[in-house]
Amino acid sequence: DQQVKQNSPSLSVQEGRISILNCDYTNSMFDYFLWYKKYPAEGPTFLISISSIKDKNEDGRFTVFLNKSAKHLSLHIVPSQPGDSAVYFCAASLTGNQFYFGTGTSLTVIP
Amino acid sequence: DGGITQSPKYLFRKEGQNVTLSCEQNLNHDAMYWYRQDPGQGLRLIYYSQIVNDFQKGDIAEGYSVSREKKESFPLTVTSAQKNPTAFYLCASRVRAPVTGELFFGEGSRLTVL
């Protein structure tokens, strides 16, 4: 059964607006969460991470929010740029041994 | 530059043949991973290794085999027992747990069974 879920397969946003990508997980023992960006036929590239002891982490235009009670993770991109168009995967880890990935959300930023 | 190199990038195989995908890293990472990506299914873990000469099965290990004889290398063999081997395969590495840190991925290998 999928332990990490991304329920929105796709998202379209106007350039300059905020993109919000969501992720839900089932295992409350996950202690480390990550977001990756992926282009077709390439490997994923790391964007941002957050430890379970925090509820927010920010890096430039990217902010990740963690709501442990709701088992929910979100990535905010502000402002969105056309170069942000890609597939975004969230991932969760338990003690850093295994990483579980969601199914991805395809983001399209419209110029 | 440090990174992960996967080869070949594209590979075609006839049914019944075994094929080995190469993964080499020069990041001095202890842990290495193999994932498979299929459309709409995200990344699924095949095998992972935390240290040389040791590896563990992931969620979909059936029909695959690995070895970890050197820290830098973690080849994946797709055997004829794998029922649906056509997929995009990704190798990754990271510092060894419990130190936190992200996975670094290679560029991937696309395997097509004819």
mmCIF file of C-alpha atoms in Angstrom:
data_model
loop_
_atom_site.group_PDB
_atom_site.id
_atom_site.type_symbol
_atom_site.label_atom_id
_atom_site.label_comp_id
_atom_site.label_asym_id
_atom_site.label_seq_id
_atom_site.Cartn_x
_atom_site.Cartn_y
_atom_site.Cartn_z
ATOM 1 C CA ASP A 1 0.000 0.000 0.000
ATOM 2 C CA GLN A 2 1.231 3.465 -0.872
ATOM 3 C CA GLN A 3 2.708 5.107 2.224
ATOM 4 C CA VAL A 4 3.236 8.470 0.525
ATOM 5 C CA LYS A 5 0.503 9.899 -1.666
ATOM 6 C CA GLN A 6 0.251 12.818 -4.026
ATOM 7 C CA ASN A 7 -3.402 13.012 -4.961
ATOM 8 C CA SER A 8 -3.080 15.690 -7.628
ATOM 9 C CA PRO A 9 -1.474 14.301 -10.790
ATOM 10 C CA SER A 10 -1.211 17.747 -12.338
ATOM 11 C CA LEU A 11 -1.342 21.457 -11.533
ATOM 12 C CA SER A 12 -1.321 24.560 -13.739
ATOM 13 C CA VAL A 13 -0.357 27.983 -12.417
ATOM 14 C CA GLN A 14 0.180 31.388 -13.970
ATOM 15 C CA GLU A 15 3.703 32.764 -13.941
ATOM 16 C CA GLY A 16 4.321 34.914 -10.865
ATOM 17 C CA ARG A 17 1.601 33.247 -8.788
ATOM 18 C CA ILE A 18 2.027 30.730 -6.005
ATOM 19 C CA SER A 19 2.249 26.987 -6.698
ATOM 20 C CA ILE A 20 1.157 24.694 -3.883
ATOM 21 C CA LEU A 21 1.933 21.005 -4.157
ATOM 22 C CA ASN A 22 0.520 18.612 -1.584
ATOM 23 C CA CYS A 23 1.572 15.288 -0.159
ATOM 24 C CA ASP A 24 0.037 12.968 2.439
ATOM 25 C CA TYR A 25 1.660 10.108 4.303
ATOM 26 C CA THR A 26 0.401 7.283 6.460
ATOM 27 C CA ASN A 27 3.327 6.310 8.678
ATOM 28 C CA SER A 28 3.610 8.622 11.691
ATOM 29 C CA MET A 29 7.140 7.327 12.334
ATOM 30 C CA PHE A 30 8.586 9.044 9.236
ATOM 31 C CA ASP A 31 11.168 11.527 10.465
ATOM 32 C CA TYR A 32 12.563 13.168 7.341
ATOM 33 C CA PHE A 33 10.752 14.536 4.316
ATOM 34 C CA LEU A 34 12.038 15.726 0.960
ATOM 35 C CA TRP A 35 10.877 17.256 -2.293
ATOM 36 C CA TYR A 36 12.431 16.452 -5.660
ATOM 37 C CA LYS A 37 12.004 17.961 -9.103
ATOM 38 C CA LYS A 38 12.216 15.778 -12.185
ATOM 39 C CA TYR A 39 12.350 16.356 -15.927
ATOM 40 C CA PRO A 40 11.517 13.537 -18.388
ATOM 41 C CA ALA A 41 14.298 10.992 -18.942
ATOM 42 C CA GLU A 42 16.440 12.562 -16.214
ATOM 43 C CA GLY A 43 17.148 11.741 -12.600
ATOM 44 C CA PRO A 44 15.315 13.666 -9.865
ATOM 45 C CA THR A 45 17.102 16.645 -8.357
ATOM 46 C CA PHE A 46 16.794 17.527 -4.699
ATOM 47 C CA LEU A 47 14.896 20.714 -3.847
ATOM 48 C CA ILE A 48 14.308 21.016 -0.152
ATOM 49 C CA SER A 49 13.878 18.879 2.953
ATOM 50 C CA ILE A 50 12.430 19.098 6.429
ATOM 51 C CA SER A 51 12.992 17.169 9.623
ATOM 52 C CA SER A 52 9.996 15.994 11.643
ATOM 53 C CA ILE A 53 11.056 18.250 14.512
ATOM 54 C CA LYS A 54 10.274 21.323 12.396
ATOM 55 C CA ASP A 55 7.091 22.564 10.773
ATOM 56 C CA LYS A 56 8.600 24.868 8.160
ATOM 57 C CA ASN A 57 11.746 25.151 6.092
ATOM 58 C CA GLU A 58 12.492 27.832 3.551
ATOM 59 C CA ASP A 59 15.047 28.088 0.755
ATOM 60 C CA GLY A 60 14.655 31.002 -1.606
ATOM 61 C CA ARG A 61 11.406 30.657 -3.534
ATOM 62 C CA PHE A 62 10.716 27.222 -2.034
ATOM 63 C CA THR A 63 9.067 26.615 1.328
ATOM 64 C CA VAL A 64 8.057 23.256 2.744
ATOM 65 C CA PHE A 65 5.416 22.980 5.456
ATOM 66 C CA LEU A 66 4.901 19.935 7.644
ATOM 67 C CA ASN A 67 1.704 19.235 9.565
ATOM 68 C CA LYS A 68 2.442 16.125 11.614
ATOM 69 C CA SER A 69 -1.003 15.834 13.163
ATOM 70 C CA ALA A 70 -2.565 15.744 9.710
ATOM 71 C CA LYS A 71 0.314 13.725 8.214
ATOM 72 C CA HIS A 72 0.494 16.324 5.477
ATOM 73 C CA LEU A 73 3.361 17.973 3.643
ATOM 74 C CA SER A 74 3.215 20.844 1.182
ATOM 75 C CA LEU A 75 5.644 22.672 -1.088
ATOM 76 C CA HIS A 76 5.063 26.334 -1.883
ATOM 77 C CA ILE A 77 6.816 27.960 -4.828
ATOM 78 C CA VAL A 78 6.627 31.755 -4.885
ATOM 79 C CA PRO A 79 6.761 33.294 -7.423
ATOM 80 C CA SER A 80 6.310 30.496 -9.924
ATOM 81 C CA GLN A 81 8.468 30.644 -13.057
ATOM 82 C CA PRO A 82 8.157 28.784 -16.381
ATOM 83 C CA GLY A 83 11.392 26.940 -15.569
ATOM 84 C CA ASP A 84 9.626 25.385 -12.580
ATOM 85 C CA SER A 85 7.527 23.282 -14.946
ATOM 86 C CA ALA A 86 8.412 19.689 -14.111
ATOM 87 C CA VAL A 87 7.192 16.694 -12.116
ATOM 88 C CA TYR A 88 7.562 17.094 -8.351
ATOM 89 C CA PHE A 89 7.925 14.111 -6.045
ATOM 90 C CA CYS A 90 7.633 14.139 -2.297
ATOM 91 C CA ALA A 91 9.486 11.507 -0.300
ATOM 92 C CA ALA A 92 9.568 10.338 3.297
ATOM 93 C CA SER A 93 12.200 8.474 5.220
ATOM 94 C CA LEU A 94 12.315 6.398 8.372
ATOM 95 C CA THR A 95 15.715 6.641 10.078
ATOM 96 C CA GLY A 96 17.302 7.364 6.725
ATOM 97 C CA ASN A 97 17.427 3.767 5.549
ATOM 98 C CA GLN A 98 14.559 3.633 3.090
ATOM 99 C CA PHE A 99 12.928 6.467 1.179
ATOM 100 C CA TYR A 100 9.305 6.223 0.061
ATOM 101 C CA PHE A 101 8.171 8.328 -2.862
ATOM 102 C CA GLY A 102 4.803 9.653 -3.937
ATOM 103 C CA THR A 103 3.494 9.274 -7.485
ATOM 104 C CA GLY A 104 4.381 12.819 -8.472
ATOM 105 C CA THR A 105 2.563 16.006 -9.474
ATOM 106 C CA SER A 106 3.194 17.525 -12.891
ATOM 107 C CA LEU A 107 3.433 21.301 -12.548
ATOM 108 C CA THR A 108 2.932 23.573 -15.542
ATOM 109 C CA VAL A 109 3.708 27.259 -15.130
ATOM 110 C CA ILE A 110 1.999 29.270 -17.831
ATOM 111 C CA PRO A 111 3.883 32.364 -19.060
ATOM 112 C CA ASP B 1 32.876 16.653 -10.697
ATOM 113 C CA GLY B 2 31.337 14.371 -8.099
ATOM 114 C CA GLY B 3 28.237 12.507 -9.047
ATOM 115 C CA ILE B 4 26.522 9.301 -10.021
ATOM 116 C CA THR B 5 26.985 7.746 -13.428
ATOM 117 C CA GLN B 6 24.517 5.267 -14.829
ATOM 118 C CA SER B 7 25.103 3.324 -18.010
ATOM 119 C CA PRO B 8 23.832 2.620 -20.516
ATOM 120 C CA LYS B 9 21.247 5.391 -20.841
ATOM 121 C CA TYR B 10 19.144 3.307 -23.221
ATOM 122 C CA LEU B 11 19.097 -0.471 -23.438
ATOM 123 C CA PHE B 12 17.080 -2.928 -25.469
ATOM 124 C CA ARG B 13 16.720 -6.545 -24.476
ATOM 125 C CA LYS B 14 15.055 -9.571 -25.934
ATOM 126 C CA GLU B 15 12.751 -11.582 -23.730
ATOM 127 C CA GLY B 16 14.596 -14.247 -21.772
ATOM 128 C CA GLN B 17 17.860 -12.342 -21.588
ATOM 129 C CA ASN B 18 19.506 -11.017 -18.453
ATOM 130 C CA VAL B 19 20.850 -7.473 -18.532
ATOM 131 C CA THR B 20 23.067 -5.546 -16.113
ATOM 132 C CA LEU B 21 22.749 -1.825 -15.444
ATOM 133 C CA SER B 22 25.817 -0.047 -14.154
ATOM 134 C CA CYS B 23 25.887 2.534 -11.361
ATOM 135 C CA GLU B 24 29.089 4.221 -10.227
ATOM 136 C CA GLN B 25 29.447 7.070 -7.713
ATOM 137 C CA ASN B 26 32.432 9.182 -6.660
ATOM 138 C CA LEU B 27 30.674 10.962 -3.808
ATOM 139 C CA ASN B 28 32.203 8.668 -1.161
ATOM 140 C CA HIS B 29 28.685 7.680 -0.107
ATOM 141 C CA ASP B 30 28.175 4.479 1.839
ATOM 142 C CA ALA B 31 24.537 3.903 0.914
ATOM 143 C CA MET B 32 23.300 3.157 -2.606
ATOM 144 C CA TYR B 33 19.821 2.459 -3.977
ATOM 145 C CA TRP B 34 18.027 1.233 -7.069
ATOM 146 C CA TYR B 35 14.563 2.527 -7.935
ATOM 147 C CA ARG B 36 12.219 1.793 -10.768
ATOM 148 C CA GLN B 37 9.877 4.377 -12.265
ATOM 149 C CA ASP B 38 6.740 3.447 -14.189
ATOM 150 C CA PRO B 39 4.168 5.937 -15.477
ATOM 151 C CA GLY B 40 1.805 6.998 -12.709
ATOM 152 C CA GLN B 41 3.529 4.912 -10.053
ATOM 153 C CA GLY B 42 6.291 7.117 -8.769
ATOM 154 C CA LEU B 43 9.592 5.596 -7.691
ATOM 155 C CA ARG B 44 9.607 2.130 -6.209
ATOM 156 C CA LEU B 45 12.577 0.694 -4.315
ATOM 157 C CA ILE B 46 14.187 -2.441 -5.756
ATOM 158 C CA TYR B 47 17.303 -2.929 -3.612
ATOM 159 C CA TYR B 48 19.473 -0.854 -1.338
ATOM 160 C CA SER B 49 22.863 -1.215 0.280
ATOM 161 C CA GLN B 50 24.119 0.587 3.362
ATOM 162 C CA ILE B 51 27.649 -0.806 3.227
ATOM 163 C CA VAL B 52 29.960 -2.850 1.040
ATOM 164 C CA ASN B 53 29.109 -6.577 0.809
ATOM 165 C CA ASP B 54 25.654 -6.029 2.276
ATOM 166 C CA PHE B 55 22.324 -5.234 0.621
ATOM 167 C CA GLN B 56 18.618 -5.444 1.381
ATOM 168 C CA LYS B 57 15.528 -6.109 -0.707
ATOM 169 C CA GLY B 58 13.147 -3.279 -1.339
ATOM 170 C CA ASP B 59 9.455 -3.466 -2.179
ATOM 171 C CA ILE B 60 9.847 -4.968 -5.671
ATOM 172 C CA ALA B 61 13.036 -7.084 -5.582
ATOM 173 C CA GLU B 62 11.625 -10.131 -7.371
ATOM 174 C CA GLY B 63 13.382 -10.739 -10.686
ATOM 175 C CA TYR B 64 16.323 -8.496 -9.829
ATOM 176 C CA SER B 65 19.749 -9.075 -8.303
ATOM 177 C CA VAL B 66 22.524 -6.780 -7.099
ATOM 178 C CA SER B 67 26.077 -6.889 -5.794
ATOM 179 C CA ARG B 68 28.108 -4.448 -3.730
ATOM 180 C CA GLU B 69 31.739 -5.489 -3.970
ATOM 181 C CA LYS B 70 33.074 -1.938 -4.018
ATOM 182 C CA LYS B 71 31.890 1.213 -2.290
ATOM 183 C CA GLU B 72 31.688 3.065 -5.594
ATOM 184 C CA SER B 73 29.688 0.506 -7.539
ATOM 185 C CA PHE B 74 26.206 -1.020 -7.234
ATOM 186 C CA PRO B 75 25.220 -2.860 -10.443
ATOM 187 C CA LEU B 76 21.660 -4.110 -10.972
ATOM 188 C CA THR B 77 20.903 -7.240 -12.977
ATOM 189 C CA VAL B 78 17.443 -7.552 -14.461
ATOM 190 C CA THR B 79 16.895 -11.265 -14.876
ATOM 191 C CA SER B 80 14.583 -13.157 -17.180
ATOM 192 C CA ALA B 81 12.413 -13.831 -14.117
ATOM 193 C CA GLN B 82 11.304 -10.207 -14.031
ATOM 194 C CA LYS B 83 7.844 -10.279 -15.624
ATOM 195 C CA ASN B 84 7.623 -6.681 -16.756
ATOM 196 C CA PRO B 85 11.129 -5.243 -16.985
ATOM 197 C CA THR B 86 10.434 -2.338 -19.362
ATOM 198 C CA ALA B 87 10.883 0.750 -17.179
ATOM 199 C CA PHE B 88 13.108 3.683 -16.263
ATOM 200 C CA TYR B 89 15.711 2.674 -13.673
ATOM 201 C CA LEU B 90 17.294 5.132 -11.274
ATOM 202 C CA CYS B 91 20.338 4.678 -9.076
ATOM 203 C CA ALA B 92 20.886 6.871 -6.032
ATOM 204 C CA SER B 93 23.328 7.296 -3.181
ATOM 205 C CA ARG B 94 23.587 9.146 0.098
ATOM 206 C CA VAL B 95 25.566 9.346 3.286
ATOM 207 C CA ARG B 96 24.906 6.436 5.564
ATOM 208 C CA ALA B 97 22.103 6.596 8.130
ATOM 209 C CA PRO B 98 21.502 7.811 10.760
ATOM 210 C CA VAL B 99 23.057 10.994 9.395
ATOM 211 C CA THR B 100 20.298 12.883 7.599
ATOM 212 C CA GLY B 101 20.799 13.818 4.001
ATOM 213 C CA GLU B 102 19.148 13.647 0.658
ATOM 214 C CA LEU B 103 19.414 11.013 -2.025
ATOM 215 C CA PHE B 104 21.525 11.959 -5.019
ATOM 216 C CA PHE B 105 20.297 10.430 -8.257
ATOM 217 C CA GLY B 106 21.928 9.422 -11.490
ATOM 218 C CA GLU B 107 20.479 10.298 -14.886
ATOM 219 C CA GLY B 108 18.685 6.984 -15.211
ATOM 220 C CA SER B 109 18.666 4.037 -17.616
ATOM 221 C CA ARG B 110 15.691 3.203 -19.801
ATOM 222 C CA LEU B 111 15.288 -0.508 -20.439
ATOM 223 C CA THR B 112 12.990 -1.727 -23.185
ATOM 224 C CA VAL B 113 12.198 -5.388 -23.679
ATOM 225 C CA LEU B 114 11.431 -6.252 -27.278
#
